[in-house]
Amino acid sequence: AGKGGGRLNEDFTSIGRNISSLTRMMRMYYDRGLEAYRIGWGQQFFLQYIYEHPGRMPQELTERFHVDKGTTTKVLKKLCAEGYVAIEVDKRDHRVRIIQPLKKAEEAVKQIRMLHQQLHQILTDDMSEAECDAMEQSLEQLRIRLRNELLHGHISHTSGAERNCNE
């Protein structure tokens, strides 16, 4: 068993509520900061990656961002419509599509990077380097645990009251 034994419900509620709240607020932060570029939270991850890694295939994006093909298709359609990327046919294999950033992507990616820096500053303003490192390690552990559970675990439909959030 992990830490927090008798506080399972309070611990989970606090962890889940805080992660959910942070995610919603970060989404709002990026949506507001990218409004002039006509993209938002969902597209910014893809656009920055495509800009920094030109010539990728849609399947690579699907795998990289752990989303389904439909989500990748919708994001690419939006980025194409806004003039940030072009989807080309691979000259060696006409069945393969290659994604290339366009010139217009440069300014949007500058804004995305600036928003990343500002958000990092906002979130870590009064934290020591050790506190930042510990927080990043804890969040990474949570992400890995949940990913492993989703990929390899056996999520039951029982109450699970006997499980601890740190198992």
PDB file of C-alpha atoms in Angstrom:
ATOM      1  CA  ALA A   1       0.000   0.000   0.000  1.00  0.00           C
ATOM      2  CA  GLY A   2       1.086   3.540  -0.622  1.00  0.00           C
ATOM      3  CA  LYS A   3       0.983   6.617   1.547  1.00  0.00           C
ATOM      4  CA  GLY A   4      -2.194   8.152   2.831  1.00  0.00           C
ATOM      5  CA  GLY A   5      -3.881   4.867   3.898  1.00  0.00           C
ATOM      6  CA  GLY A   6      -7.073   6.119   5.547  1.00  0.00           C
ATOM      7  CA  ARG A   7      -7.226   9.311   3.497  1.00  0.00           C
ATOM      8  CA  LEU A   8      -7.809   7.624   0.147  1.00  0.00           C
ATOM      9  CA  ASN A   9     -10.932   9.561  -0.759  1.00  0.00           C
ATOM     10  CA  GLU A  10      -9.544  12.939   0.319  1.00  0.00           C
ATOM     11  CA  ASP A  11      -6.186  12.275  -1.389  1.00  0.00           C
ATOM     12  CA  PHE A  12      -7.738  11.224  -4.674  1.00  0.00           C
ATOM     13  CA  THR A  13     -10.229  14.051  -4.628  1.00  0.00           C
ATOM     14  CA  SER A  14      -7.460  16.566  -4.002  1.00  0.00           C
ATOM     15  CA  ILE A  15      -5.079  15.135  -6.608  1.00  0.00           C
ATOM     16  CA  GLY A  16      -7.778  14.665  -9.242  1.00  0.00           C
ATOM     17  CA  ARG A  17      -9.410  18.021  -8.556  1.00  0.00           C
ATOM     18  CA  ASN A  18      -6.102  19.899  -8.712  1.00  0.00           C
ATOM     19  CA  ILE A  19      -4.899  18.208 -11.897  1.00  0.00           C
ATOM     20  CA  SER A  20      -8.291  18.733 -13.526  1.00  0.00           C
ATOM     21  CA  SER A  21      -8.411  22.364 -12.444  1.00  0.00           C
ATOM     22  CA  LEU A  22      -4.852  23.035 -13.648  1.00  0.00           C
ATOM     23  CA  THR A  23      -5.652  21.444 -16.997  1.00  0.00           C
ATOM     24  CA  ARG A  24      -8.761  23.600 -17.463  1.00  0.00           C
ATOM     25  CA  MET A  25      -6.937  26.783 -16.478  1.00  0.00           C
ATOM     26  CA  MET A  26      -3.963  25.976 -18.719  1.00  0.00           C
ATOM     27  CA  ARG A  27      -6.372  25.362 -21.590  1.00  0.00           C
ATOM     28  CA  MET A  28      -7.935  28.781 -20.977  1.00  0.00           C
ATOM     29  CA  TYR A  29      -4.485  30.403 -20.726  1.00  0.00           C
ATOM     30  CA  TYR A  30      -3.353  29.002 -24.093  1.00  0.00           C
ATOM     31  CA  ASP A  31      -6.712  29.598 -25.788  1.00  0.00           C
ATOM     32  CA  ARG A  32      -6.582  33.274 -24.772  1.00  0.00           C
ATOM     33  CA  GLY A  33      -2.914  33.660 -25.669  1.00  0.00           C
ATOM     34  CA  LEU A  34      -3.407  32.107 -29.106  1.00  0.00           C
ATOM     35  CA  GLU A  35      -6.777  33.626 -29.985  1.00  0.00           C
ATOM     36  CA  ALA A  36      -5.235  36.050 -32.509  1.00  0.00           C
ATOM     37  CA  TYR A  37      -3.638  33.061 -34.288  1.00  0.00           C
ATOM     38  CA  ARG A  38      -6.994  31.257 -34.536  1.00  0.00           C
ATOM     39  CA  ILE A  39      -5.638  28.158 -32.810  1.00  0.00           C
ATOM     40  CA  GLY A  40      -5.873  26.973 -29.235  1.00  0.00           C
ATOM     41  CA  TRP A  41      -4.750  24.498 -26.632  1.00  0.00           C
ATOM     42  CA  GLY A  42      -5.331  21.413 -28.763  1.00  0.00           C
ATOM     43  CA  GLN A  43      -3.572  22.612 -31.884  1.00  0.00           C
ATOM     44  CA  GLN A  44      -0.562  24.309 -30.267  1.00  0.00           C
ATOM     45  CA  PHE A  45       1.130  21.052 -29.251  1.00  0.00           C
ATOM     46  CA  PHE A  46       0.869  19.709 -32.798  1.00  0.00           C
ATOM     47  CA  LEU A  47       1.940  22.945 -34.472  1.00  0.00           C
ATOM     48  CA  GLN A  48       5.047  23.357 -32.356  1.00  0.00           C
ATOM     49  CA  TYR A  49       6.054  19.732 -32.918  1.00  0.00           C
ATOM     50  CA  ILE A  50       5.487  19.948 -36.685  1.00  0.00           C
ATOM     51  CA  TYR A  51       7.452  23.197 -36.835  1.00  0.00           C
ATOM     52  CA  GLU A  52      10.365  21.679 -34.906  1.00  0.00           C
ATOM     53  CA  HIS A  53      10.171  18.318 -36.752  1.00  0.00           C
ATOM     54  CA  PRO A  54       9.149  18.978 -40.384  1.00  0.00           C
ATOM     55  CA  GLY A  55       8.342  16.086 -42.672  1.00  0.00           C
ATOM     56  CA  ARG A  56       6.461  13.935 -40.165  1.00  0.00           C
ATOM     57  CA  MET A  57       3.581  11.640 -41.023  1.00  0.00           C
ATOM     58  CA  PRO A  58       0.143  11.894 -39.395  1.00  0.00           C
ATOM     59  CA  GLN A  59       0.576   8.480 -37.751  1.00  0.00           C
ATOM     60  CA  GLU A  60       3.689   9.772 -35.954  1.00  0.00           C
ATOM     61  CA  LEU A  61       1.629  12.601 -34.467  1.00  0.00           C
ATOM     62  CA  THR A  62      -1.108  10.203 -33.383  1.00  0.00           C
ATOM     63  CA  GLU A  63       1.452   8.092 -31.548  1.00  0.00           C
ATOM     64  CA  ARG A  64       3.405  11.035 -30.131  1.00  0.00           C
ATOM     65  CA  PHE A  65       0.371  12.718 -28.607  1.00  0.00           C
ATOM     66  CA  HIS A  66      -1.497   9.522 -27.623  1.00  0.00           C
ATOM     67  CA  VAL A  67      -4.641  10.512 -29.503  1.00  0.00           C
ATOM     68  CA  ASP A  68      -6.804   8.708 -32.026  1.00  0.00           C
ATOM     69  CA  LYS A  69      -6.512   9.156 -35.795  1.00  0.00           C
ATOM     70  CA  GLY A  70      -9.692  11.227 -35.892  1.00  0.00           C
ATOM     71  CA  THR A  71      -8.253  13.783 -33.476  1.00  0.00           C
ATOM     72  CA  THR A  72      -5.060  14.050 -35.504  1.00  0.00           C
ATOM     73  CA  THR A  73      -7.083  14.481 -38.696  1.00  0.00           C
ATOM     74  CA  LYS A  74      -9.192  17.274 -37.138  1.00  0.00           C
ATOM     75  CA  VAL A  75      -6.138  19.112 -35.833  1.00  0.00           C
ATOM     76  CA  LEU A  76      -4.316  18.859 -39.167  1.00  0.00           C
ATOM     77  CA  LYS A  77      -7.421  20.041 -41.022  1.00  0.00           C
ATOM     78  CA  LYS A  78      -7.581  23.110 -38.766  1.00  0.00           C
ATOM     79  CA  LEU A  79      -3.842  23.841 -39.111  1.00  0.00           C
ATOM     80  CA  CYS A  80      -4.116  23.501 -42.912  1.00  0.00           C
ATOM     81  CA  ALA A  81      -7.193  25.728 -43.065  1.00  0.00           C
ATOM     82  CA  GLU A  82      -5.391  28.409 -41.053  1.00  0.00           C
ATOM     83  CA  GLY A  83      -2.328  28.223 -43.330  1.00  0.00           C
ATOM     84  CA  TYR A  84       0.140  26.858 -40.765  1.00  0.00           C
ATOM     85  CA  VAL A  85       0.935  23.518 -42.414  1.00  0.00           C
ATOM     86  CA  ALA A  86       0.710  21.771 -45.753  1.00  0.00           C
ATOM     87  CA  ILE A  87       0.135  18.073 -46.252  1.00  0.00           C
ATOM     88  CA  GLU A  88       2.119  16.734 -49.186  1.00  0.00           C
ATOM     89  CA  VAL A  89       2.246  13.388 -50.929  1.00  0.00           C
ATOM     90  CA  ASP A  90       5.545  11.564 -50.393  1.00  0.00           C
ATOM     91  CA  LYS A  91       7.373  11.383 -53.738  1.00  0.00           C
ATOM     92  CA  ARG A  92       8.737   7.886 -52.943  1.00  0.00           C
ATOM     93  CA  ASP A  93       5.423   6.407 -51.783  1.00  0.00           C
ATOM     94  CA  HIS A  94       2.240   8.097 -52.986  1.00  0.00           C
ATOM     95  CA  ARG A  95       0.217   6.452 -50.215  1.00  0.00           C
ATOM     96  CA  VAL A  96       2.180   8.370 -47.563  1.00  0.00           C
ATOM     97  CA  ARG A  97       1.321  11.915 -46.477  1.00  0.00           C
ATOM     98  CA  ILE A  98       4.018  14.256 -45.139  1.00  0.00           C
ATOM     99  CA  ILE A  99       3.291  17.340 -43.002  1.00  0.00           C
ATOM    100  CA  GLN A 100       5.347  20.469 -43.594  1.00  0.00           C
ATOM    101  CA  PRO A 101       5.181  23.710 -41.625  1.00  0.00           C
ATOM    102  CA  LEU A 102       4.551  26.849 -43.637  1.00  0.00           C
ATOM    103  CA  LYS A 103       6.096  30.299 -43.113  1.00  0.00           C
ATOM    104  CA  LYS A 104       3.008  31.467 -41.214  1.00  0.00           C
ATOM    105  CA  ALA A 105       3.739  28.882 -38.492  1.00  0.00           C
ATOM    106  CA  GLU A 106       6.873  30.740 -37.394  1.00  0.00           C
ATOM    107  CA  GLU A 107       5.049  33.613 -35.659  1.00  0.00           C
ATOM    108  CA  ALA A 108       2.537  31.303 -34.011  1.00  0.00           C
ATOM    109  CA  VAL A 109       5.320  29.064 -32.679  1.00  0.00           C
ATOM    110  CA  LYS A 110       7.126  32.134 -31.286  1.00  0.00           C
ATOM    111  CA  GLN A 111       3.922  32.984 -29.419  1.00  0.00           C
ATOM    112  CA  ILE A 112       3.531  29.386 -28.211  1.00  0.00           C
ATOM    113  CA  ARG A 113       7.087  29.361 -26.862  1.00  0.00           C
ATOM    114  CA  MET A 114       6.535  32.705 -25.147  1.00  0.00           C
ATOM    115  CA  LEU A 115       3.333  31.372 -23.545  1.00  0.00           C
ATOM    116  CA  HIS A 116       5.237  28.275 -22.361  1.00  0.00           C
ATOM    117  CA  GLN A 117       7.870  30.484 -20.711  1.00  0.00           C
ATOM    118  CA  GLN A 118       5.306  32.776 -19.113  1.00  0.00           C
ATOM    119  CA  LEU A 119       3.237  29.883 -17.803  1.00  0.00           C
ATOM    120  CA  HIS A 120       6.315  28.193 -16.356  1.00  0.00           C
ATOM    121  CA  GLN A 121       7.202  31.454 -14.604  1.00  0.00           C
ATOM    122  CA  ILE A 122       3.659  31.847 -13.253  1.00  0.00           C
ATOM    123  CA  LEU A 123       3.526  28.273 -11.941  1.00  0.00           C
ATOM    124  CA  THR A 124       7.010  28.188 -10.415  1.00  0.00           C
ATOM    125  CA  ASP A 125       7.513  31.827  -9.375  1.00  0.00           C
ATOM    126  CA  ASP A 126       8.068  31.252  -5.647  1.00  0.00           C
ATOM    127  CA  MET A 127       9.411  27.694  -5.861  1.00  0.00           C
ATOM    128  CA  SER A 128      13.015  26.639  -5.372  1.00  0.00           C
ATOM    129  CA  GLU A 129      14.763  24.588  -8.031  1.00  0.00           C
ATOM    130  CA  ALA A 130      14.519  21.546  -5.752  1.00  0.00           C
ATOM    131  CA  GLU A 131      10.762  22.060  -5.345  1.00  0.00           C
ATOM    132  CA  CYS A 132      10.329  22.387  -9.109  1.00  0.00           C
ATOM    133  CA  ASP A 133      12.346  19.218  -9.711  1.00  0.00           C
ATOM    134  CA  ALA A 134      10.353  17.292  -7.068  1.00  0.00           C
ATOM    135  CA  MET A 135       7.051  18.484  -8.548  1.00  0.00           C
ATOM    136  CA  GLU A 136       8.102  17.496 -12.075  1.00  0.00           C
ATOM    137  CA  GLN A 137       9.236  14.071 -10.870  1.00  0.00           C
ATOM    138  CA  SER A 138       5.967  13.508  -8.989  1.00  0.00           C
ATOM    139  CA  LEU A 139       3.852  14.514 -11.970  1.00  0.00           C
ATOM    140  CA  GLU A 140       5.908  12.272 -14.254  1.00  0.00           C
ATOM    141  CA  GLN A 141       5.420   9.350 -11.862  1.00  0.00           C
ATOM    142  CA  LEU A 142       1.654   9.935 -11.841  1.00  0.00           C
ATOM    143  CA  ARG A 143       1.579  10.101 -15.643  1.00  0.00           C
ATOM    144  CA  ILE A 144       3.582   6.895 -16.000  1.00  0.00           C
ATOM    145  CA  ARG A 145       1.482   5.037 -13.429  1.00  0.00           C
ATOM    146  CA  LEU A 146      -1.768   5.984 -15.104  1.00  0.00           C
ATOM    147  CA  ARG A 147      -0.409   5.248 -18.588  1.00  0.00           C
ATOM    148  CA  ASN A 148       0.781   1.829 -17.433  1.00  0.00           C
ATOM    149  CA  GLU A 149      -2.581   1.109 -15.832  1.00  0.00           C
ATOM    150  CA  LEU A 150      -4.407   2.089 -19.001  1.00  0.00           C
ATOM    151  CA  LEU A 151      -2.073   0.085 -21.236  1.00  0.00           C
ATOM    152  CA  HIS A 152      -1.446  -2.960 -19.079  1.00  0.00           C
ATOM    153  CA  GLY A 153      -3.684  -2.812 -16.029  1.00  0.00           C
ATOM    154  CA  HIS A 154      -6.975  -4.405 -15.298  1.00  0.00           C
ATOM    155  CA  ILE A 155      -9.314  -1.573 -14.447  1.00  0.00           C
ATOM    156  CA  SER A 156     -12.233  -3.127 -12.639  1.00  0.00           C
ATOM    157  CA  HIS A 157     -15.755  -1.840 -12.401  1.00  0.00           C
ATOM    158  CA  THR A 158     -15.898  -2.499  -8.639  1.00  0.00           C
ATOM    159  CA  SER A 159     -15.716   0.246  -6.073  1.00  0.00           C
ATOM    160  CA  GLY A 160     -11.991  -0.234  -5.559  1.00  0.00           C
ATOM    161  CA  ALA A 161     -12.245   1.241  -2.069  1.00  0.00           C
ATOM    162  CA  GLU A 162      -9.422  -1.005  -0.909  1.00  0.00           C
ATOM    163  CA  ARG A 163      -6.957   0.489  -3.441  1.00  0.00           C
ATOM    164  CA  ASN A 164      -4.730   3.366  -2.503  1.00  0.00           C
ATOM    165  CA  CYS A 165      -3.865   6.124  -4.968  1.00  0.00           C
ATOM    166  CA  ASN A 166      -0.140   5.459  -4.454  1.00  0.00           C
ATOM    167  CA  GLU A 167      -0.117   1.706  -5.174  1.00  0.00           C
TER     168      GLU A 167
END
